[in-house]
Every structure is written in C-alpha cells, then in structure tokens.
PDB file of C-alpha atoms and ligand atoms in Angstrom:
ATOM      1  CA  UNK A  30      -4.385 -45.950  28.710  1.00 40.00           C
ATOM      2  CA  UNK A  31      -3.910 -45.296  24.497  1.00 40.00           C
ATOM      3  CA  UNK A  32      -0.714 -43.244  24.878  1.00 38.00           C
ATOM      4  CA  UNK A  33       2.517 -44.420  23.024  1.00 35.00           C
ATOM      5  CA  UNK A  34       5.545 -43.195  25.783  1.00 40.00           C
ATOM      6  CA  UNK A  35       8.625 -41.718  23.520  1.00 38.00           C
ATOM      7  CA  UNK A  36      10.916 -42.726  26.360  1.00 37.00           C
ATOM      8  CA  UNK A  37      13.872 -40.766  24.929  1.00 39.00           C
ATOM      9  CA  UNK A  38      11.709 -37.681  25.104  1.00 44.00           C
ATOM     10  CA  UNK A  39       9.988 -38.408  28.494  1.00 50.00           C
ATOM     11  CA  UNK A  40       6.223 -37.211  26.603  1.00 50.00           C
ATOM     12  CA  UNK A  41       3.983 -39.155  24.880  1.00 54.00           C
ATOM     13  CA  UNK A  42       2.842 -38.680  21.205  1.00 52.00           C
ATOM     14  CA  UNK A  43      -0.124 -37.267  22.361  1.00 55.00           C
ATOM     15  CA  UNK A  44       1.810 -34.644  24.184  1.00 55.00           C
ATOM     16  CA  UNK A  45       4.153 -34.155  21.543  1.00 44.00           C
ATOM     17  CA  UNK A  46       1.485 -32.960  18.946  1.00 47.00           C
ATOM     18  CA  UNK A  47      -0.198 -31.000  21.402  1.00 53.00           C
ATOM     19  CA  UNK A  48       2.603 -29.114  22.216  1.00 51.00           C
ATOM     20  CA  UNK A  49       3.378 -28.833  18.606  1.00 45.00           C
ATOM     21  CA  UNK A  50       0.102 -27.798  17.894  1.00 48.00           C
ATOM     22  CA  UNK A  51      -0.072 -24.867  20.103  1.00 45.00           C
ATOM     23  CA  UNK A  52       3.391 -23.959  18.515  1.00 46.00           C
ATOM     24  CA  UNK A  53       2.543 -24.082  15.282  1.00 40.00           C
ATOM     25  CA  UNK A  54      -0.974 -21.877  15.901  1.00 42.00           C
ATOM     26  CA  UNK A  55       1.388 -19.535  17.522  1.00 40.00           C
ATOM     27  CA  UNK A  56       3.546 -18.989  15.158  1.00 39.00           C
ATOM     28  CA  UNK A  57       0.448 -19.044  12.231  1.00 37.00           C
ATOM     29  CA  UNK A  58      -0.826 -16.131  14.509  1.00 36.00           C
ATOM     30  CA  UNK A  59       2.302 -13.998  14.528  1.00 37.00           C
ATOM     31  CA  UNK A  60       2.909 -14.071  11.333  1.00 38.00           C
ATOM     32  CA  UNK A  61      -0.531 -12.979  10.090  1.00 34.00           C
ATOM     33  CA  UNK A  62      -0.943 -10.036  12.963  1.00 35.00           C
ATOM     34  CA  UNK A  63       2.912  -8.926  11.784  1.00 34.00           C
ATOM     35  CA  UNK A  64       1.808  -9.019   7.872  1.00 34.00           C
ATOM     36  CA  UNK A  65      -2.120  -7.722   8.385  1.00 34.00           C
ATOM     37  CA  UNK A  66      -1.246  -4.114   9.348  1.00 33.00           C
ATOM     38  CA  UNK A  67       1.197  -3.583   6.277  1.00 33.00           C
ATOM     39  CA  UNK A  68      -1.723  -4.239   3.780  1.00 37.00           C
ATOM     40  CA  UNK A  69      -0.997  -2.545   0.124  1.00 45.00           C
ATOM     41  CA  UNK A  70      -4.730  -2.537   0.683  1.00 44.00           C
ATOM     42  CA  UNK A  71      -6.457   1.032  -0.313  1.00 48.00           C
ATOM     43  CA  UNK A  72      -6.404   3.711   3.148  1.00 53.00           C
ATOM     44  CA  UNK A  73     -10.119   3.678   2.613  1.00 61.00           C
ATOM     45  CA  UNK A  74     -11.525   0.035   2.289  1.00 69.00           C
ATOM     46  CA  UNK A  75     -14.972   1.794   1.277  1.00 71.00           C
ATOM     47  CA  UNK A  76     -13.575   3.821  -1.407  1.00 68.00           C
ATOM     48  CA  UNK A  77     -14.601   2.597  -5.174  1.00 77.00           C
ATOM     49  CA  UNK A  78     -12.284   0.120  -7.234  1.00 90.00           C
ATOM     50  CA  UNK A  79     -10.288   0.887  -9.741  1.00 95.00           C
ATOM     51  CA  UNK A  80      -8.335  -0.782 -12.384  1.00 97.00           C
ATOM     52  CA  UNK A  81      -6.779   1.621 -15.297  1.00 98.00           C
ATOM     53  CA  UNK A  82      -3.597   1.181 -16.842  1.00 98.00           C
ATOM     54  CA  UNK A  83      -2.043   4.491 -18.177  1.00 98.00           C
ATOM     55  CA  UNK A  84       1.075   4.844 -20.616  1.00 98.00           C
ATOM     56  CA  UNK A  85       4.223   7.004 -19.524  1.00 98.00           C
ATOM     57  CA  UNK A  86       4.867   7.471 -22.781  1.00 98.00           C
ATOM     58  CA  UNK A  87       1.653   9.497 -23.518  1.00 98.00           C
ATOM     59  CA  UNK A  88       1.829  13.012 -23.945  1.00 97.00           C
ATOM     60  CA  UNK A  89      -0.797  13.173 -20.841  1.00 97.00           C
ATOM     61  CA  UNK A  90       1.219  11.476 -18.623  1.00 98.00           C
ATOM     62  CA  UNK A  91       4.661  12.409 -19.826  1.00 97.00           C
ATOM     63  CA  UNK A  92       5.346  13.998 -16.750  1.00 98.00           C
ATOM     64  CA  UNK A  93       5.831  10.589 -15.036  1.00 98.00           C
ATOM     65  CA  UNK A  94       8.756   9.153 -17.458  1.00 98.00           C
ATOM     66  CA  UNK A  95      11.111  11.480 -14.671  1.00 98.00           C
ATOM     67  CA  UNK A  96      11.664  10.864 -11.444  1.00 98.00           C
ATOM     68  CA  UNK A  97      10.046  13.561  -9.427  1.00 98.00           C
ATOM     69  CA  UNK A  98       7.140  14.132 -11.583  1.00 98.00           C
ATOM     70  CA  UNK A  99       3.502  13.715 -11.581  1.00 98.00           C
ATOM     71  CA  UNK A 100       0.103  13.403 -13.339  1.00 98.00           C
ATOM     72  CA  UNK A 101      -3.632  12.971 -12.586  1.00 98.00           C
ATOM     73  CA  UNK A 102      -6.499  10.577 -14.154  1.00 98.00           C
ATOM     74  CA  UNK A 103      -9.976   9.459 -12.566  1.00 97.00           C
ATOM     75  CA  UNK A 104      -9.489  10.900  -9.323  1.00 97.00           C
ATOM     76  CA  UNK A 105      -5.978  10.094  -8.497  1.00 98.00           C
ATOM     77  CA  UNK A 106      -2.691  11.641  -8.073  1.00 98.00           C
ATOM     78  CA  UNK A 107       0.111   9.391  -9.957  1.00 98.00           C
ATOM     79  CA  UNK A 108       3.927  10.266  -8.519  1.00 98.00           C
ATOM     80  CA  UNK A 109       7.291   8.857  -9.758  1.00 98.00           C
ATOM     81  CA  UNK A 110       9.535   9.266  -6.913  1.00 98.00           C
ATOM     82  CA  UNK A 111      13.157  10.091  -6.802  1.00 98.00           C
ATOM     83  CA  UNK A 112      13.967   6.566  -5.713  1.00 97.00           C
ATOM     84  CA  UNK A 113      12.234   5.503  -8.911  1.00 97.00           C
ATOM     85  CA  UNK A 114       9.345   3.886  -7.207  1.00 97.00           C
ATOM     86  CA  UNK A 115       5.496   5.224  -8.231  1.00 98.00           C
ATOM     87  CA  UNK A 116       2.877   5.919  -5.553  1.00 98.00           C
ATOM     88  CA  UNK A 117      -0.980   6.859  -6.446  1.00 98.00           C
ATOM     89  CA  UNK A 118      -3.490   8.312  -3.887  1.00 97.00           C
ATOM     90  CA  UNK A 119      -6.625   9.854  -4.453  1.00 97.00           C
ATOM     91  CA  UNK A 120      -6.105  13.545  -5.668  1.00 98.00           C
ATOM     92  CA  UNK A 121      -8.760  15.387  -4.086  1.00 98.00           C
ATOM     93  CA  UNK A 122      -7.607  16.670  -0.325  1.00 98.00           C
ATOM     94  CA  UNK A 123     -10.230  15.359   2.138  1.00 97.00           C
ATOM     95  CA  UNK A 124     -10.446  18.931   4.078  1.00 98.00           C
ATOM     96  CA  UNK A 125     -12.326  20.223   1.079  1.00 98.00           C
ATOM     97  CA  UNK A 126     -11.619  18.775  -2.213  1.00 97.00           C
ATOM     98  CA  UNK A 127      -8.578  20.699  -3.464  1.00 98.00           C
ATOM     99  CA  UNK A 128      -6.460  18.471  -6.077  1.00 98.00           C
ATOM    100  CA  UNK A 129      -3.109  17.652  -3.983  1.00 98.00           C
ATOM    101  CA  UNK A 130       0.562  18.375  -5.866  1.00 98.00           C
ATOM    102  CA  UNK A 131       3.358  15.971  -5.151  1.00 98.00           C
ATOM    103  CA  UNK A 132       5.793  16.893  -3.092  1.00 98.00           C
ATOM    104  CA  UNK A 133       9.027  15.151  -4.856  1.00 98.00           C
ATOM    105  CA  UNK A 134      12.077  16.433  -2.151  1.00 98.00           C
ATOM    106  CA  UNK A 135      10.369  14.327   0.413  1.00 97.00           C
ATOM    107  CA  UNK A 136       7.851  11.728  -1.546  1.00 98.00           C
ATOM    108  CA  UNK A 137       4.830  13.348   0.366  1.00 98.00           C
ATOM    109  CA  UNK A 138       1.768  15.270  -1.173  1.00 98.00           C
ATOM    110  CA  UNK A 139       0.570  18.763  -0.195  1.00 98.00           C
ATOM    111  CA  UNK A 140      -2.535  20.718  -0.447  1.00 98.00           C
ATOM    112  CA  UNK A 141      -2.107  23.867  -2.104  1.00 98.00           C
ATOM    113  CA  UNK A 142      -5.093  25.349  -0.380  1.00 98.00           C
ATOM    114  CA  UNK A 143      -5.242  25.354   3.124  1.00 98.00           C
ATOM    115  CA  UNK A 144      -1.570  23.921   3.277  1.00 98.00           C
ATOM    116  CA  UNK A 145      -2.159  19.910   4.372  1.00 98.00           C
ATOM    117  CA  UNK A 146       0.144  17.581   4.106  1.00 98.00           C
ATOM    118  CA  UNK A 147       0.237  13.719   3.397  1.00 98.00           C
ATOM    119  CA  UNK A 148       3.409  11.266   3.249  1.00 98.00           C
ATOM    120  CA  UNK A 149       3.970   9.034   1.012  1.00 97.00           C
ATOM    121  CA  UNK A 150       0.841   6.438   1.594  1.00 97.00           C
ATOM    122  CA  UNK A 151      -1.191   9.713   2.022  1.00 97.00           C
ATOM    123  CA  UNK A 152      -1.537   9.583   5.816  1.00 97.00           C
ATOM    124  CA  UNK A 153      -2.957  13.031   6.981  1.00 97.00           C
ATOM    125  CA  UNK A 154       0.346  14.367   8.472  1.00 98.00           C
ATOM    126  CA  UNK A 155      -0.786  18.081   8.798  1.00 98.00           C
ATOM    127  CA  UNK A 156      -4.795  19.436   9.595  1.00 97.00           C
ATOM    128  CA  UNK A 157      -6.933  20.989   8.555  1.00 98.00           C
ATOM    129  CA  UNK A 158      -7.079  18.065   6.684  1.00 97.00           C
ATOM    130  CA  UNK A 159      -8.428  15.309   9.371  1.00 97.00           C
ATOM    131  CA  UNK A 160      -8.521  12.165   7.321  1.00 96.00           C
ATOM    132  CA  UNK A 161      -6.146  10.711   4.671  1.00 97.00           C
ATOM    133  CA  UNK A 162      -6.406  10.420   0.986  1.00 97.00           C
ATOM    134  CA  UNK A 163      -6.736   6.819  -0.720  1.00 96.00           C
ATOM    135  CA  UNK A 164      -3.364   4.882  -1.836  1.00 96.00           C
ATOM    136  CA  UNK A 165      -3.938   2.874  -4.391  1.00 96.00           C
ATOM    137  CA  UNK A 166      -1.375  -0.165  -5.761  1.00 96.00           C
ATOM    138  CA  UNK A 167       0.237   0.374  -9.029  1.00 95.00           C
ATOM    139  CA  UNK A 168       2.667  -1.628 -10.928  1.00 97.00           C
ATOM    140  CA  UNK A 169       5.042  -0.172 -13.884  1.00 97.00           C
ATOM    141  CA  UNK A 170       6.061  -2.195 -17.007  1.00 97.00           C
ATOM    142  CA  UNK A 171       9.208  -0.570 -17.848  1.00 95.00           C
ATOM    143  CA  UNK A 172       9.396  -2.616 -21.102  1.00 97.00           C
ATOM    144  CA  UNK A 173       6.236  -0.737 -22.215  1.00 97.00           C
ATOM    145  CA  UNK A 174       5.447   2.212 -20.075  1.00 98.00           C
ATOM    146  CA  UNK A 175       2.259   0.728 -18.990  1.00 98.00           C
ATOM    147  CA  UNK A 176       1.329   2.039 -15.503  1.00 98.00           C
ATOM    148  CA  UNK A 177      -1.277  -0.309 -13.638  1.00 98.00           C
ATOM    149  CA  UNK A 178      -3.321   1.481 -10.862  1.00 97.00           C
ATOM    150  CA  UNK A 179      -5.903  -0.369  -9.043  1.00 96.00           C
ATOM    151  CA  UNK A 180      -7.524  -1.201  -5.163  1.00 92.00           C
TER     152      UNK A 180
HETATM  153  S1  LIG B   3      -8.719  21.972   0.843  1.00 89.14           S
HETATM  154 FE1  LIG B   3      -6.857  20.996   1.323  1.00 89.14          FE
HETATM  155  S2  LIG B   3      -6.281  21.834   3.207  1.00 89.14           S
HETATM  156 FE2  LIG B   3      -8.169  22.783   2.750  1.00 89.14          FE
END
C-alpha cells in the first residue's frame, strides 16, 4: 500500500486530507448558505437596473439632507432615516400603483391609499398589498452630497 502512517496521529496522510477536505467544504458551505439569504440584492431580481446618483444638496432632493425625510426620482422612494442611514425602494405600491410616503418614526413605508405597509427593505408587512416593493442599494458621499442608487 501508498499510504504514509503519521504514527503520532494514528491516520494516514491520505486520511488526514480527506478528513480535512470534508471540513473545509463544510465550512465553505455554511458560510455561503449563512451570507446568501442577506443579499443587498434588489427584492425583485427581475426588476430593471438602475444606476443614478442624485445630490442632497439639490433643491429637488433637499428633503433628504434631514434625517427623517424623503424624495422621489425614476421610480423610487429615497429615505434618510433617523439613524442616519438611507434606504431606496421602488415608489409605486404593488396593490395598485399608489406612490408610497416614508414612514420616518419606524423606518417603514406606507401606502396612502388603501393603507399598506412595508418595513424598511419594503417587505409587504400589511395587504392589500400582496407583494413587496424593490430595495435598491445606495451609497452617500457625505463629502459631496452625492447619493448613489443602483441594483
Ligand atoms: S394602492 Fe397601495 S394599498 Fe392599494
């Protein structure tokens, strides 16, 4: 036989990496099923891309230079929270197409229409509504005001 004993360990190399393989796939598996399920992927992986960068410091999107405010451009619902963190969805409320306000006392979005409601990521939380509205990543330049949204 090819083996090489490790007589200290009582396996052989052979063993050894086998047993280290298996490990090491285990561990490779954890780690992506823990991380693949908190995506900052879009809700809706069929929804269009975007890329826009906006300016806080625009009259348009003024709104957004205090923490509880909010604005809208292409489609999508732009929130500073009161943590001082921004979130973006899509704006239009999936029961029937009603632009969404931002809720700021609790970070969620509501429908003014039929009265839905989404939290933060805009996960349907109350019907009629029965599906969620898009989140979409963002990143803030505080040096500049710039405001990156994109999927
Ligand atoms: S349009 Fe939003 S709940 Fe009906």
């Amino acid at each position: 036989m090819d083996t090489i004993q490790n007589t200290s360990a009582g396996i052989s190399r052979q063993e050894f990496f086998k047993r280290v393989g298996t490990g090491f796939g285990a561990i490779l598996l954890t780690q992506c099923l823990s991380s693949c399920g908190e995506s900052d992927a879009p809700v809706d992986p069929n929804a269009p891309k975007v890329d826009f960068t906006i300016n806080i410091n625009d009259a348009a999107f003024s709104a957004l230079k205090n923490k509880g405010g909010f604005a809208y451009n292409q489609g999508i619902i732009i929130a500073r929270t009161l943590d001082d963190t921004f979130l973006a969805v899509s704006q239009a409320c999936p029961h029937q197409g009603t632009r969404v306000n931002f809720v700021a006392a609790d970070a969620s979005f509501f429908c003014p229409n039929h009265g839905s409601t989404f939290n933060s990521a805009g996960v349907v939380t109350k019907a009629p509504a029965a599906s969620s509205l898009t989140r979409y990543n963002q990143s803030f330049t505080s040096m500049t005001g710039d405001l990156r949204v994109f999927s």
